[in-house]
PDB file of C-alpha atoms in Angstrom:
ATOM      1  CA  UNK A   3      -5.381  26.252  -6.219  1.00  0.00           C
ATOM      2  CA  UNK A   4      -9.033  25.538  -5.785  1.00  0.00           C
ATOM      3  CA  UNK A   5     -12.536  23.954  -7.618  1.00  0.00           C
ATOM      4  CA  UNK A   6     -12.814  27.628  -9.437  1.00  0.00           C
ATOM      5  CA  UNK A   7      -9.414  28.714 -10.252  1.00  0.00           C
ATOM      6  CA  UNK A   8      -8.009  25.017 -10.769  1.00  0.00           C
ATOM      7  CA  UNK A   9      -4.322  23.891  -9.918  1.00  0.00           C
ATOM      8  CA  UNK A  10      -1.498  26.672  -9.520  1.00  0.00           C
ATOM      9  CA  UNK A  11       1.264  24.529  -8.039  1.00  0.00           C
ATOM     10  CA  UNK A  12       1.932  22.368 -11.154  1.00  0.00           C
ATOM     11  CA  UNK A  13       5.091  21.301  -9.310  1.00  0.00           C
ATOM     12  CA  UNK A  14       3.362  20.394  -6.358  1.00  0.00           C
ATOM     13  CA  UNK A  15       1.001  17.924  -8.929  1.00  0.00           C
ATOM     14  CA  UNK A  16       3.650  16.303 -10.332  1.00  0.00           C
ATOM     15  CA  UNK A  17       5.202  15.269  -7.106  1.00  0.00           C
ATOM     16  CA  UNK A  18       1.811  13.873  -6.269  1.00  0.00           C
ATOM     17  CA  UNK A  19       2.006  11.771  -9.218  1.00  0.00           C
ATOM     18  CA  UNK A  20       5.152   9.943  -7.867  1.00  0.00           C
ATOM     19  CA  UNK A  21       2.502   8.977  -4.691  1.00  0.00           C
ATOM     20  CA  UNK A  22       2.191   5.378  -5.509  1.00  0.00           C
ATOM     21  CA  UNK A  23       3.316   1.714  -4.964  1.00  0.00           C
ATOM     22  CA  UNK A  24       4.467   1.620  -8.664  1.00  0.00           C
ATOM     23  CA  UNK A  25       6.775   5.000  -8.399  1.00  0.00           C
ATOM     24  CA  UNK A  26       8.302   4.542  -4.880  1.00  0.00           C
ATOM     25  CA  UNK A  27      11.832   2.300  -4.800  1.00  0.00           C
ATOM     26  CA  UNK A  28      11.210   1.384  -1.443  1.00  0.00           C
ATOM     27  CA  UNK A  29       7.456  -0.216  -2.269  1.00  0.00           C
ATOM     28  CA  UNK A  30       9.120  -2.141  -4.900  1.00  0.00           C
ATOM     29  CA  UNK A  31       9.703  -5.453  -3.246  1.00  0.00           C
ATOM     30  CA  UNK A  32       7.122  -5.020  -1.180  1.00  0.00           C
ATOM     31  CA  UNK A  33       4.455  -7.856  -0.671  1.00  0.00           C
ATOM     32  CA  UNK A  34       1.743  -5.688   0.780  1.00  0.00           C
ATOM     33  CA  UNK A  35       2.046  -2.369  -1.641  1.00  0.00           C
ATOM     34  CA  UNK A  36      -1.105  -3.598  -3.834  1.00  0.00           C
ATOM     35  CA  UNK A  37      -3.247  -3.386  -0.562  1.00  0.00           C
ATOM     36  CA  UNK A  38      -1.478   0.348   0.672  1.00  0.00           C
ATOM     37  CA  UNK A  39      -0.596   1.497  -2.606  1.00  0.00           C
ATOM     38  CA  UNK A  40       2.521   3.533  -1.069  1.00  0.00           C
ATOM     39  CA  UNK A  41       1.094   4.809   1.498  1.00  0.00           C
ATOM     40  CA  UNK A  42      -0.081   8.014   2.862  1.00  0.00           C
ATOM     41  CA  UNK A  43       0.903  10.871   0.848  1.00  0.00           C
ATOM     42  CA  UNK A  44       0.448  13.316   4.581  1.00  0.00           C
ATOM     43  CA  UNK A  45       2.427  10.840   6.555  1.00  0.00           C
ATOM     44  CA  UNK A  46       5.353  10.542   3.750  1.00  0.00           C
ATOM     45  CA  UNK A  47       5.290  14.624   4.200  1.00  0.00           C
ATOM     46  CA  UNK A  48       5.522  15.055   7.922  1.00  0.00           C
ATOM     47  CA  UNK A  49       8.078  12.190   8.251  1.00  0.00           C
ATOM     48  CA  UNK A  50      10.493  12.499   5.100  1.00  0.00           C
ATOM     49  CA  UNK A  51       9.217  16.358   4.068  1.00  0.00           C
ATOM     50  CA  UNK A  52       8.062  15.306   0.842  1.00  0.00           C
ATOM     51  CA  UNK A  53       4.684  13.692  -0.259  1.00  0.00           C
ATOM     52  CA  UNK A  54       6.677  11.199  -1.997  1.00  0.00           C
ATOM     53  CA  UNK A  55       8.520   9.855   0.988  1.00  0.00           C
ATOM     54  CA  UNK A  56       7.975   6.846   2.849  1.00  0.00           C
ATOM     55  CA  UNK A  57       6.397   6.650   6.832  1.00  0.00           C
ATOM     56  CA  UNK A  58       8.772   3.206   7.385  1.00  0.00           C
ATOM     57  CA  UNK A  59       6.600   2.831  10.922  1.00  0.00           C
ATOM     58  CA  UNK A  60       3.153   3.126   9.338  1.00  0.00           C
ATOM     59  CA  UNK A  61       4.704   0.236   6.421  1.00  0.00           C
ATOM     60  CA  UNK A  62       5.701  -2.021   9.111  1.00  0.00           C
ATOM     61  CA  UNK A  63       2.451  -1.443  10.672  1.00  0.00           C
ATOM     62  CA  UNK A  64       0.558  -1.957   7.867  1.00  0.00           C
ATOM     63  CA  UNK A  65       2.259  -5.005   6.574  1.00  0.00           C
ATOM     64  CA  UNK A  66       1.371  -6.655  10.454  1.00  0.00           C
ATOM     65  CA  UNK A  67      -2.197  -5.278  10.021  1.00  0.00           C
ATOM     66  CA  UNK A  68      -2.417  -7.441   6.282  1.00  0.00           C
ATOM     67  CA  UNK A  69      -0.548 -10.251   8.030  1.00  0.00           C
ATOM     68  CA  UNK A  70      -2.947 -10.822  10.499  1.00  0.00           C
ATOM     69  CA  UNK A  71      -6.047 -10.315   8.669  1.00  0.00           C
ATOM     70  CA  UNK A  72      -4.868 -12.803   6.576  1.00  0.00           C
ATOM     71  CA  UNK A  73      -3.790 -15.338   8.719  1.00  0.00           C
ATOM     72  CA  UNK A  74      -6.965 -15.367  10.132  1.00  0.00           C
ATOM     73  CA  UNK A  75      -9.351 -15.490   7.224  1.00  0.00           C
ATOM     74  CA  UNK A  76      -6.608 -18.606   6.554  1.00  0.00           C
ATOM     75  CA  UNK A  77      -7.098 -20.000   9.989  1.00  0.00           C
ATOM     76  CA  UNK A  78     -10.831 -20.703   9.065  1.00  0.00           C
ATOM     77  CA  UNK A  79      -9.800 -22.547   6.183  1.00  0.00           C
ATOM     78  CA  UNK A  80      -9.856 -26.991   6.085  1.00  0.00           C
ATOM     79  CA  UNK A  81      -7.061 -28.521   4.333  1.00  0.00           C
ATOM     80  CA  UNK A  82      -9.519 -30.338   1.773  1.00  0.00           C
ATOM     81  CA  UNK A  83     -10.857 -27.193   0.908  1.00  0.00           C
ATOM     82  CA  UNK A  84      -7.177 -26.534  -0.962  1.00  0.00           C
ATOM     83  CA  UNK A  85      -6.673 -29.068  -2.336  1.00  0.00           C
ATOM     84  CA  UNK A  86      -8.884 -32.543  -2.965  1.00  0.00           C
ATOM     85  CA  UNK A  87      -6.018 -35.064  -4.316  1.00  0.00           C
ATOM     86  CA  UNK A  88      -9.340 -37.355  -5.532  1.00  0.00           C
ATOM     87  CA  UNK A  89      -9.790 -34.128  -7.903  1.00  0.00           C
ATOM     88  CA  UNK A  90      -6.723 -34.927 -10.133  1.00  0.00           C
ATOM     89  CA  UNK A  91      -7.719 -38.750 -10.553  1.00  0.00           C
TER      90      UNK A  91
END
């Protein structure tokens, strides 16, 4: 399709619909699918053949990339600023 003549693959938009954290099996236990959201649709193509499939090497790269950005916001945070046990007195 295009911006004039609108969408003439209505298969083609459904299976785009299934491009989410929420519709993919393998995203379901996943810690990190909030900040990815399943993924690239183009990289579940090219590796899988379907924009619904999952690129298992960008996941594991992507869950190291979260993993390390948040170890090291974490790494700038003092104990006492989690938790202050004089607060519960």
């Amino acid at each position: 399709g295009n911006v004039w003549d609108g969408v003439q693959n209505k298969e083609l938009r459904e299976e785009f619909r299934s491009c989410n954290a929420y519709a993919r099996e393998d995203c379901k236990d996943c810690w990190a699918k909030l900040y990815c959201s399943g993924g690239c649709a183009a990289n579940g193509y090219h590796s899988q053949g379907s924009v619904a499939g999952i690129y298992e090497y960008g996941c594991k790269l992507f869950r190291k990339r979260i993993e390390c950005a948040l170890a090291v916001q974490l790494s700038d945070v003092k104990p006492e600023d989690i938790y202050d046990p004089k607060a519960e007195a």
